[in-house]
XYZ file of N, CA and C in Angstrom:
732
model
N -59.000 -77.229 -108.212
C -59.521 -75.850 -108.022
C -59.391 -75.082 -109.214
N -60.352 -74.272 -109.537
C -60.469 -73.553 -110.770
C -59.312 -72.458 -110.868
N -58.866 -72.231 -112.024
C -57.785 -71.299 -112.194
C -58.216 -69.894 -112.508
N -59.609 -69.774 -112.641
C -59.977 -68.438 -113.403
C -59.517 -67.312 -112.493
N -59.727 -67.269 -111.186
C -59.494 -66.251 -110.342
C -57.929 -65.850 -110.411
N -57.093 -66.792 -110.387
C -55.719 -66.447 -110.441
C -55.237 -65.864 -111.882
N -56.018 -66.351 -113.011
C -55.733 -65.905 -114.177
C -56.215 -64.362 -114.239
N -57.341 -64.034 -113.575
C -57.816 -62.662 -113.575
C -56.866 -61.699 -112.839
N -56.109 -62.426 -111.881
C -55.088 -61.554 -111.159
C -53.783 -61.451 -111.969
N -53.780 -61.995 -113.054
C -52.519 -61.704 -114.041
C -51.601 -63.074 -114.242
N -51.897 -64.208 -113.681
C -51.187 -65.469 -113.981
C -51.813 -66.023 -115.282
N -50.900 -66.796 -115.985
C -51.398 -67.432 -117.177
C -52.078 -68.589 -116.724
N -52.759 -69.299 -117.545
C -53.350 -70.595 -117.148
C -52.449 -71.542 -116.679
N -51.271 -71.764 -117.415
C -50.184 -72.766 -117.001
C -49.531 -72.314 -115.501
N -49.314 -71.106 -115.458
C -48.768 -70.572 -114.297
C -49.778 -70.983 -113.098
N -50.973 -70.720 -113.289
C -52.030 -70.865 -112.176
C -51.987 -72.417 -111.882
N -52.076 -73.299 -112.883
C -52.060 -74.676 -112.786
C -50.893 -75.084 -111.976
N -49.771 -74.746 -112.418
C -48.561 -75.107 -111.583
C -48.422 -74.719 -110.279
N -48.999 -73.369 -110.086
C -48.924 -72.903 -108.686
C -49.821 -73.677 -107.751
N -51.106 -73.937 -108.296
C -52.094 -74.767 -107.465
C -51.425 -76.105 -107.204
N -50.975 -76.744 -108.195
C -50.338 -78.006 -108.052
C -49.357 -78.122 -106.968
N -48.436 -77.024 -106.724
C -47.402 -77.067 -105.829
C -48.050 -76.699 -104.482
N -49.060 -76.011 -104.358
C -49.706 -75.884 -103.146
C -50.325 -77.233 -102.537
N -50.735 -78.020 -103.377
C -51.264 -79.362 -103.088
C -50.151 -80.366 -102.884
N -49.179 -80.406 -103.652
C -48.085 -81.359 -103.566
C -47.082 -81.043 -102.523
N -46.920 -79.801 -102.264
C -45.819 -79.388 -101.412
C -44.456 -79.372 -102.307
N -43.231 -79.606 -101.632
C -42.077 -79.427 -102.317
C -42.047 -80.736 -103.356
N -41.743 -80.510 -104.603
C -41.974 -81.418 -105.637
C -41.035 -81.305 -106.778
N -40.593 -82.326 -107.415
C -39.777 -82.344 -108.764
C -40.536 -81.929 -109.652
N -39.933 -81.635 -110.928
C -40.475 -81.199 -112.113
C -41.512 -82.347 -112.613
N -40.911 -83.602 -112.500
C -41.794 -84.603 -113.066
C -43.101 -84.855 -112.375
N -43.189 -84.558 -110.946
C -44.372 -84.629 -110.349
C -45.387 -83.660 -110.698
N -44.772 -82.296 -110.998
C -45.635 -81.094 -111.442
C -46.154 -81.364 -112.885
N -45.317 -81.876 -113.703
C -45.780 -82.258 -114.983
C -46.998 -83.281 -115.049
N -46.789 -84.337 -114.171
C -47.865 -85.312 -114.024
C -49.156 -84.660 -113.457
N -48.927 -83.813 -112.551
C -50.102 -83.218 -111.794
C -50.902 -82.272 -112.742
N -50.134 -81.561 -113.549
C -50.692 -80.470 -114.362
C -51.059 -80.682 -115.829
N -50.252 -81.898 -116.313
C -50.403 -81.946 -117.698
C -49.581 -81.098 -118.638
N -49.015 -80.023 -117.930
C -48.085 -79.183 -118.687
C -46.938 -79.842 -119.452
N -46.832 -79.674 -120.684
C -45.627 -80.292 -121.434
C -44.205 -80.215 -120.780
N -43.577 -81.265 -120.592
C -42.162 -81.152 -119.985
C -41.206 -80.103 -120.695
N -41.496 -79.839 -121.933
C -40.718 -78.920 -122.747
C -40.983 -77.470 -122.261
N -42.298 -77.261 -121.660
C -42.553 -75.937 -121.304
C -42.688 -75.727 -119.652
N -42.324 -76.843 -118.907
C -42.758 -76.653 -117.341
C -41.563 -75.602 -116.855
N -40.214 -75.583 -117.333
C -39.298 -74.834 -116.686
C -39.623 -73.262 -117.009
N -40.011 -73.127 -118.262
C -40.494 -71.839 -118.696
C -41.626 -71.204 -117.651
N -42.540 -72.094 -117.369
C -43.667 -71.675 -116.490
C -43.042 -71.317 -115.065
N -42.304 -72.357 -114.640
C -41.699 -72.222 -113.165
C -40.734 -70.843 -113.191
N -40.083 -70.734 -114.099
C -39.342 -69.303 -114.139
C -40.111 -68.263 -114.002
N -41.146 -68.182 -114.770
C -42.037 -66.922 -114.794
C -42.666 -66.919 -113.199
N -42.978 -68.026 -112.673
C -43.604 -67.977 -111.277
C -42.619 -67.480 -110.356
N -41.358 -67.966 -110.610
C -40.189 -67.472 -109.577
C -39.965 -66.015 -109.849
N -40.142 -65.341 -111.030
C -39.977 -64.101 -111.422
C -40.975 -63.227 -110.526
N -42.266 -63.866 -110.328
C -43.352 -63.166 -109.541
C -43.301 -63.546 -107.922
N -42.055 -64.180 -107.666
C -41.997 -64.541 -106.116
C -43.009 -65.456 -105.507
N -43.680 -66.277 -106.602
C -44.710 -67.129 -106.092
C -44.199 -68.572 -105.987
N -42.972 -68.820 -106.461
C -42.392 -70.336 -106.493
C -40.929 -70.045 -106.169
N -40.285 -70.927 -105.453
C -38.753 -71.012 -104.975
C -38.395 -72.452 -105.265
N -37.143 -72.706 -105.243
C -36.707 -74.055 -105.229
C -35.458 -74.219 -104.300
N -35.131 -75.595 -104.005
C -33.963 -75.932 -103.503
C -33.249 -77.156 -104.175
N -32.060 -77.196 -104.101
C -31.409 -78.252 -104.875
C -30.908 -79.415 -104.003
N -31.504 -80.531 -104.015
C -31.177 -81.886 -103.365
C -30.590 -82.834 -104.287
N -29.369 -83.152 -104.013
C -28.805 -84.214 -104.632
C -28.830 -83.918 -106.195
N -28.422 -82.550 -106.606
C -28.351 -82.180 -107.885
C -29.783 -82.146 -108.633
N -30.845 -82.248 -107.841
C -32.114 -82.117 -108.550
C -32.948 -80.948 -107.651
N -33.534 -80.137 -108.543
C -34.261 -79.120 -108.048
C -35.701 -79.504 -107.520
N -35.922 -79.009 -106.346
C -37.260 -79.281 -105.709
C -37.906 -77.984 -105.612
N -39.121 -77.864 -106.257
C -39.786 -76.607 -106.240
C -40.935 -76.491 -105.102
N -41.207 -75.374 -104.678
C -42.339 -75.115 -103.568
C -43.024 -73.902 -103.945
N -44.248 -73.982 -103.531
C -44.996 -72.711 -103.743
C -44.965 -71.795 -102.701
N -44.980 -70.517 -102.953
C -44.945 -69.396 -101.846
C -46.279 -69.379 -101.097
N -46.436 -68.835 -99.961
C -47.609 -68.963 -99.252
C -48.660 -68.006 -100.025
N -49.951 -68.485 -100.114
C -50.869 -67.667 -100.873
C -50.950 -66.118 -100.755
N -50.589 -65.729 -99.448
C -50.625 -64.285 -99.180
C -49.563 -63.440 -100.158
N -48.641 -64.388 -100.647
C -47.772 -63.629 -101.678
C -48.425 -63.187 -102.958
N -49.575 -63.833 -103.284
C -50.305 -63.390 -104.410
C -50.774 -61.836 -104.188
N -51.244 -61.607 -103.036
C -51.759 -60.312 -102.686
C -50.520 -59.211 -102.791
N -49.271 -59.647 -102.268
C -48.141 -58.705 -102.441
C -47.895 -58.595 -103.953
N -47.980 -59.573 -104.809
C -47.844 -59.560 -106.281
C -48.636 -58.647 -107.018
N -49.971 -58.697 -106.517
C -50.997 -58.042 -107.166
C -50.837 -56.481 -106.676
N -50.458 -56.231 -105.513
C -50.139 -54.809 -105.050
C -48.995 -54.127 -105.800
N -47.997 -55.058 -106.044
C -46.822 -54.475 -106.677
C -47.298 -54.154 -108.060
N -48.136 -54.828 -108.862
C -48.671 -54.618 -110.038
C -49.459 -53.506 -110.097
N -50.294 -53.278 -109.086
C -51.103 -51.986 -108.980
C -50.360 -50.823 -108.704
N -49.289 -50.966 -107.875
C -48.348 -49.736 -107.836
C -47.681 -49.366 -109.079
N -47.227 -50.293 -109.873
C -46.587 -50.040 -111.060
C -47.540 -49.401 -112.079
N -48.974 -49.784 -112.030
C -49.870 -49.293 -112.996
C -50.195 -47.849 -112.526
N -50.244 -47.535 -111.310
C -50.432 -46.312 -110.813
C -49.460 -45.259 -111.044
N -48.169 -45.780 -111.258
C -47.016 -44.860 -111.754
C -47.227 -44.479 -113.076
N -47.758 -45.355 -113.961
C -47.949 -44.928 -115.434
C -49.388 -44.432 -115.811
N -50.141 -44.341 -114.573
C -51.487 -43.913 -115.021
C -51.631 -42.539 -115.441
N -50.840 -41.619 -114.992
C -50.830 -40.165 -115.411
C -50.535 -40.141 -116.842
N -49.632 -40.880 -117.336
C -49.282 -40.777 -118.778
C -50.257 -41.370 -119.489
N -51.027 -42.447 -118.989
C -52.025 -42.971 -119.830
C -53.306 -42.021 -120.087
N -53.462 -41.310 -118.893
C -54.564 -40.229 -118.973
C -54.200 -39.217 -119.902
N -52.853 -38.857 -120.009
C -52.481 -37.731 -120.790
C -52.679 -38.253 -122.424
N -52.409 -39.526 -122.494
C -52.503 -40.078 -123.997
C -54.101 -39.991 -124.209
N -54.952 -40.356 -123.312
C -56.378 -40.517 -123.551
C -56.838 -39.024 -123.890
N -56.229 -38.037 -123.261
C -56.751 -36.579 -123.323
C -56.352 -36.123 -124.823
N -55.143 -36.569 -125.172
C -54.761 -36.287 -126.489
C -55.643 -36.781 -127.634
N -56.114 -37.961 -127.353
C -56.983 -38.547 -128.277
C -58.203 -37.847 -128.316
N -58.881 -37.345 -127.099
C -60.018 -36.779 -127.074
C -59.907 -35.352 -127.864
N -58.828 -34.780 -127.574
C -58.586 -33.484 -128.263
C -58.292 -33.554 -129.863
N -58.140 -34.802 -130.343
C -57.848 -35.027 -131.794
C -58.996 -34.484 -132.682
N -58.649 -33.746 -133.703
C -59.814 -33.294 -134.407
C -59.944 -34.064 -135.756
N -61.125 -34.448 -136.163
C -61.246 -35.252 -137.332
C -62.418 -34.603 -138.024
N -62.515 -34.965 -139.391
C -63.571 -34.332 -140.362
C -63.852 -35.613 -141.242
N -65.182 -35.954 -141.224
C -65.684 -37.118 -141.991
C -66.751 -36.435 -142.945
N -66.844 -37.167 -144.199
C -67.718 -36.720 -145.111
C -68.531 -37.915 -145.577
N -69.964 -37.810 -145.630
C -70.823 -38.917 -145.992
C -71.684 -38.292 -147.071
N -71.755 -39.184 -148.059
C -72.469 -38.770 -149.243
C -73.658 -39.908 -149.493
N -74.784 -39.491 -149.952
C -76.036 -40.307 -150.067
C -76.996 -40.303 -149.115
N -78.269 -40.650 -149.398
C -79.225 -40.459 -148.370
C -79.067 -41.377 -147.145
N -78.966 -42.666 -147.543
C -78.627 -43.690 -146.506
C -77.383 -43.489 -145.615
N -76.500 -43.011 -146.135
C -75.206 -42.551 -145.464
C -75.424 -41.493 -144.466
N -76.365 -40.409 -145.010
C -76.542 -39.372 -144.056
C -77.417 -39.904 -142.871
N -78.315 -40.758 -143.230
C -79.195 -41.287 -142.119
C -78.319 -41.909 -141.010
N -77.404 -42.759 -141.549
C -76.561 -43.623 -140.611
C -75.654 -42.700 -139.873
N -75.092 -41.666 -140.258
C -74.076 -40.736 -139.593
C -74.897 -40.171 -138.444
N -76.142 -39.648 -138.930
C -76.863 -38.942 -137.723
C -77.390 -39.843 -136.551
N -77.845 -41.202 -137.027
C -78.134 -42.064 -136.196
C -77.021 -42.487 -135.216
N -75.814 -42.539 -135.743
C -74.592 -42.854 -134.950
C -74.493 -41.706 -133.892
N -74.572 -40.560 -134.265
C -74.536 -39.381 -133.398
C -75.330 -39.654 -132.182
N -76.561 -40.141 -132.319
C -77.374 -40.261 -131.151
C -77.177 -41.467 -130.507
N -76.697 -42.414 -131.183
C -76.494 -43.673 -130.573
C -75.234 -43.711 -129.622
N -74.216 -42.956 -130.175
C -73.021 -42.737 -129.110
C -73.134 -41.745 -127.988
N -74.219 -40.993 -127.962
C -74.520 -40.014 -126.989
C -74.801 -40.605 -125.660
N -74.511 -40.018 -124.663
C -75.065 -40.635 -123.295
C -76.268 -39.899 -122.853
N -76.877 -40.628 -122.025
C -78.163 -40.203 -121.445
C -77.876 -38.735 -120.635
N -78.680 -37.658 -120.975
C -78.379 -36.482 -120.300
C -77.516 -35.435 -121.137
N -76.912 -36.015 -122.155
C -76.270 -35.293 -123.053
C -77.108 -34.120 -123.962
N -76.675 -32.994 -124.123
C -77.509 -31.887 -124.934
C -77.498 -32.289 -126.477
N -78.406 -32.236 -127.088
C -78.724 -32.279 -128.480
C -79.144 -30.965 -128.908
N -78.243 -30.277 -129.449
C -78.559 -28.799 -130.042
C -78.788 -28.708 -131.423
N -79.888 -28.221 -131.948
C -80.113 -28.195 -133.411
C -80.458 -26.891 -133.839
N -79.831 -26.506 -135.066
C -80.252 -25.290 -135.891
C -81.241 -25.951 -136.904
N -82.512 -25.845 -136.651
C -83.569 -26.584 -137.308
C -83.731 -26.018 -138.763
N -84.084 -27.008 -139.720
C -84.367 -26.456 -141.081
C -85.646 -25.744 -141.010
N -85.997 -24.918 -141.853
C -87.053 -23.913 -141.635
C -88.343 -24.448 -142.480
N -88.190 -25.568 -143.147
C -89.339 -26.198 -143.916
C -89.362 -27.530 -143.976
N -90.382 -28.187 -144.183
C -90.465 -29.643 -144.222
C -90.035 -30.181 -145.651
N -89.330 -31.350 -145.601
C -88.759 -31.715 -146.694
C -89.828 -32.347 -147.608
N -89.619 -32.506 -148.940
C -90.561 -32.981 -149.969
C -90.442 -34.525 -150.031
N -89.142 -34.915 -149.667
C -88.974 -36.423 -149.686
C -89.479 -37.071 -148.525
N -90.391 -37.993 -148.567
C -91.159 -38.593 -147.398
C -90.286 -39.338 -146.708
N -89.075 -39.965 -147.185
C -88.087 -40.759 -146.598
C -87.379 -39.834 -145.599
N -87.143 -38.818 -145.857
C -86.371 -37.776 -144.913
C -87.299 -37.325 -143.763
N -88.466 -37.128 -144.139
C -89.525 -36.761 -143.070
C -89.795 -37.848 -142.140
N -89.754 -39.258 -142.729
C -89.831 -40.384 -141.662
C -88.728 -40.541 -140.884
N -87.532 -40.307 -141.519
C -86.214 -40.359 -140.819
C -86.327 -39.410 -139.647
N -86.766 -38.175 -139.783
C -86.575 -37.314 -138.759
C -87.647 -37.510 -137.694
N -88.853 -38.096 -138.001
C -89.776 -38.528 -137.063
C -89.328 -39.685 -136.161
N -88.631 -40.717 -136.740
C -87.980 -41.704 -136.085
C -86.966 -41.266 -135.235
N -86.005 -40.334 -135.732
C -84.838 -39.750 -135.046
C -85.305 -38.952 -133.868
N -86.427 -38.370 -133.892
C -86.987 -37.591 -132.654
C -87.229 -38.485 -131.490
N -87.860 -39.649 -131.784
C -88.290 -40.631 -130.790
C -86.931 -41.222 -130.200
N -86.004 -41.587 -131.101
C -84.794 -42.099 -130.642
C -84.024 -41.212 -129.668
N -84.120 -39.988 -130.029
C -83.558 -38.926 -129.061
C -84.202 -38.744 -127.623
N -85.590 -39.046 -127.686
C -86.301 -39.092 -126.506
C -85.832 -40.217 -125.661
N -85.912 -41.449 -126.470
C -85.621 -42.717 -125.658
C -84.182 -42.844 -125.133
N -83.239 -42.009 -125.803
C -81.944 -41.942 -125.324
C -81.771 -41.122 -124.277
N -82.728 -40.267 -123.872
C -82.656 -39.338 -122.874
C -81.914 -38.205 -123.038
N -81.761 -37.764 -124.303
C -81.087 -36.583 -124.663
C -81.763 -35.178 -124.262
N -81.165 -34.225 -123.826
C -81.720 -32.904 -123.613
C -81.634 -32.174 -124.879
N -82.901 -32.063 -125.515
C -83.106 -31.369 -126.922
C -83.327 -29.935 -126.839
N -82.618 -29.142 -127.455
C -82.946 -27.683 -127.607
C -82.805 -27.451 -129.084
N -83.867 -26.764 -129.449
C -83.968 -26.474 -131.110
C -84.190 -25.036 -131.247
N -83.478 -24.471 -132.291
C -83.842 -22.993 -132.742
C -84.594 -23.352 -134.140
N -85.664 -22.546 -134.171
C -86.342 -22.707 -135.418
C -86.814 -21.482 -136.058
N -86.901 -21.290 -137.245
C -87.525 -20.093 -137.962
C -88.962 -20.307 -138.428
N -89.510 -21.628 -138.256
C -90.868 -21.848 -138.364
C -91.744 -21.360 -137.302
N -92.987 -20.918 -137.626
C -93.964 -20.398 -136.610
C -94.418 -21.771 -135.702
N -94.597 -21.476 -134.487
C -94.964 -22.454 -133.580
C -96.015 -23.464 -134.100
N -96.950 -22.995 -134.824
C -98.025 -23.903 -135.270
C -97.500 -24.927 -136.259
N -96.520 -24.373 -137.055
C -95.970 -25.399 -137.946
C -95.179 -26.470 -137.307
N -94.379 -26.181 -136.224
C -93.637 -27.236 -135.443
C -94.842 -28.066 -134.925
N -95.606 -27.616 -134.236
C -96.789 -28.483 -133.633
C -97.419 -29.439 -134.624
N -97.716 -29.009 -135.865
C -98.219 -29.773 -136.740
C -97.294 -30.908 -137.266
N -96.051 -30.432 -137.368
C -95.139 -31.496 -137.818
C -94.701 -32.592 -137.017
N -94.508 -32.190 -135.778
C -94.009 -33.116 -134.726
C -95.077 -33.562 -133.720
N -96.156 -32.931 -133.441
C -97.173 -33.441 -132.689
C -96.927 -32.856 -131.162
N -98.096 -32.911 -130.370
C -97.860 -32.463 -129.101
C -96.954 -33.362 -128.176
N -96.990 -34.550 -128.197
C -95.955 -35.508 -127.278
C -94.539 -35.144 -127.507
N -94.258 -34.839 -128.790
C -92.767 -34.590 -129.180
C -92.458 -33.155 -128.679
N -93.334 -32.154 -129.004
C -93.087 -30.906 -128.851
C -92.709 -30.497 -127.277
N -93.661 -31.335 -126.438
C -93.525 -31.251 -124.949
C -92.114 -31.654 -124.503
N -91.405 -32.401 -125.230
C -90.120 -33.076 -124.899
C -89.028 -32.204 -125.529
N -89.302 -31.312 -126.391
C -88.266 -30.507 -127.127
C -88.267 -28.950 -126.601
N -87.230 -28.442 -126.261
C -87.145 -26.973 -125.863
C -87.136 -26.187 -127.197
N -88.120 -25.857 -127.706
C -87.943 -25.169 -129.047
C -88.164 -23.599 -128.847
N -87.211 -22.940 -129.374
C -87.362 -21.429 -129.544
C -87.396 -20.990 -131.000
N -88.114 -19.869 -131.039
C -88.375 -19.196 -132.366
C -87.602 -18.055 -132.624
N -86.959 -17.801 -133.744
C -86.328 -16.619 -134.118
C -86.550 -16.171 -135.574
N -86.359 -14.810 -135.858
C -86.429 -14.494 -137.094
C -84.980 -14.195 -137.725
N -84.018 -14.363 -136.727
C -82.580 -14.314 -137.188
C -82.220 -15.437 -138.303
N -81.466 -15.017 -139.289
C -81.131 -16.035 -140.267
C -79.922 -16.853 -139.818
N -79.928 -18.056 -139.421
C -78.893 -18.731 -138.989
C -78.515 -20.002 -139.862
N -77.311 -20.550 -139.711
C -77.031 -21.569 -140.561
C -77.769 -22.926 -140.214
N -78.617 -23.382 -141.226
C -79.509 -24.495 -140.898
C -78.958 -25.758 -141.108
N -79.502 -26.918 -140.494
C -78.896 -28.221 -140.500
C -77.802 -28.475 -139.841
N -77.516 -27.812 -138.828
C -76.361 -27.987 -137.990
C -76.860 -28.613 -136.564
N -76.095 -29.660 -136.141
C -76.583 -30.494 -134.815
C -75.131 -30.524 -134.148
N -75.275 -30.257 -132.776
C -74.206 -30.315 -131.947
C -74.536 -31.273 -130.716
N -73.656 -32.264 -130.488
C -73.738 -33.319 -129.642
C -72.345 -33.589 -129.020
N -72.163 -33.259 -127.707
C -70.713 -33.596 -127.167
C -69.684 -32.857 -127.874
N -68.606 -33.641 -128.518
C -67.580 -32.843 -129.146
C -67.749 -33.101 -130.668
N -68.967 -33.468 -131.065
C -69.305 -33.555 -132.556
C -70.160 -32.575 -132.975
N -69.829 -31.991 -134.156
C -70.852 -31.149 -134.924
C -71.141 -31.614 -136.310
N -72.329 -31.706 -136.618
C -72.836 -32.256 -137.827
C -73.516 -31.227 -138.662
N -73.073 -31.182 -139.901
C -73.659 -30.298 -140.932
C -74.315 -31.070 -141.984
N -75.575 -30.965 -142.160
C -76.557 -31.607 -143.066
C -76.989 -30.834 -144.197
N -76.855 -31.412 -145.468
C -77.291 -30.844 -146.612
C -78.026 -31.721 -147.536
N -79.518 -31.462 -147.543
C -80.302 -32.382 -148.150
C -80.485 -32.005 -149.807
N -80.019 -30.904 -150.095
C -80.164 -30.421 -151.437
C -79.236 -31.059 -152.455
N -79.558 -31.179 -153.792
C -78.641 -31.783 -154.598
C -78.470 -33.275 -154.262
N -77.113 -33.630 -153.856
C -76.847 -34.785 -153.256
C -76.646 -34.864 -151.837
N -77.520 -35.531 -151.052
C -77.529 -35.535 -149.688
C -75.962 -35.672 -149.056
N -75.742 -34.861 -148.205
C -74.206 -34.915 -147.730
C -74.381 -34.483 -146.102
N -73.540 -35.282 -145.555
C -73.179 -34.843 -144.019
C -71.706 -34.619 -143.798
N -71.476 -33.602 -143.053
C -69.982 -33.468 -142.680
C -70.111 -33.665 -141.086
N -69.284 -34.533 -140.645
C -69.290 -34.810 -139.150
C -67.728 -34.169 -138.734
N -67.809 -33.175 -137.781
C -66.496 -32.615 -137.283
C -66.545 -33.086 -135.892
N -65.080 -33.581 -135.416
C -64.984 -33.943 -134.058
C -64.037 -33.047 -133.532
N -64.435 -32.059 -132.722
C -63.508 -31.012 -132.225
C -63.975 -30.402 -130.868
N -63.297 -30.442 -129.819
C -63.831 -29.618 -128.780
C -63.838 -28.216 -128.993
N -62.787 -27.657 -129.642
C -62.784 -26.317 -129.815
C -63.919 -25.785 -130.795
N -64.219 -26.330 -131.941
C -65.190 -26.040 -132.933
C -66.667 -26.144 -132.281
N -66.828 -27.324 -131.682
C -67.972 -27.429 -130.999
C -68.551 -26.404 -129.935
N -67.350 -26.101 -129.030
C -67.606 -25.179 -128.011
C -67.904 -23.893 -128.576
N -67.264 -23.273 -129.792
C -67.794 -22.160 -130.457
C -68.940 -22.166 -130.859
N -69.419 -23.344 -131.675
C -70.888 -23.222 -132.148
C -71.900 -23.294 -131.009
N -71.593 -24.060 -129.953
C -72.432 -24.172 -128.883
C -72.694 -22.860 -128.162
N -71.564 -22.038 -128.172
C -71.859 -20.691 -127.554
C -72.665 -19.800 -128.606
N -72.529 -19.875 -129.806
C -73.199 -19.232 -130.784
C -74.686 -19.749 -130.735
N -75.063 -20.995 -130.591
C -76.224 -21.420 -130.391
C -77.075 -20.730 -129.182
N -76.343 -20.894 -128.127
C -76.895 -20.310 -126.854
C -77.183 -18.783 -126.916
N -76.291 -18.090 -127.517
C -76.614 -16.672 -127.775
C -77.852 -16.304 -128.622
N -78.097 -17.098 -129.532
C -79.324 -17.014 -130.261
C -80.495 -17.497 -129.490
N -80.257 -18.675 -128.657
C -81.292 -19.291 -127.975
C -81.827 -18.390 -126.938
N -80.901 -17.528 -126.337
C -81.266 -16.737 -125.166
C -82.363 -15.518 -125.658
N -82.092 -15.123 -126.913
C -82.679 -13.984 -127.620
C -84.029 -14.526 -128.115
N -84.101 -15.693 -128.557
C -85.336 -16.375 -129.168
C -86.444 -16.354 -128.257
N -87.587 -16.498 -128.896
C -88.836 -16.562 -128.043
C -89.322 -18.109 -127.937
N -89.783 -18.425 -126.699
C -90.315 -19.819 -126.403
C -91.524 -20.180 -127.431
């Protein structure tokens, strides 16, 4: 019988082989178990001890020789339930550690055009379908054709990823339509404002990205629930006042 299922329930391969062998053999000596399983004789007592700790094997001594026997298969369910109960006891602590990791704040700096491209692509790639993508748009088209191609590809990636895109722009509507085309504009909720806002900022989840294309292209990626919440609120205050 295959040992895979027993291994998935927490037994090692050798433990599973020894347990299955004892189910087939019935009460047996170490020699019989070694012969049946191929487990080295130098390791068999260690394996059997671990099975006894799990209450899956017991033994009796007959004429100074240990004879081992497997517990009923239902005992595996009890063993699994015990492990589950132990896990449930530590689950709150694990969740707390996970929350601490989520709340941890980091700042990353990327320099160079390709590094900037990669950092923004990663932001989109790590986002989940339905996440908001909030952008304080640049007010003018870039002179660098590589950057323009990058943003065109990025827009389609955001669409394919299923992100909910909202954009603030200082550009007149006709410029946006010319730059992105009707198909894209229909998928982006763009609003226009004359308010001077910090350009080149993107918010997705708990990440905020600041992009600077002038001089040496640079991206700063900030991971922080607190900071993104503040900028998200700022974005929506402007967005509510801006015109569709």
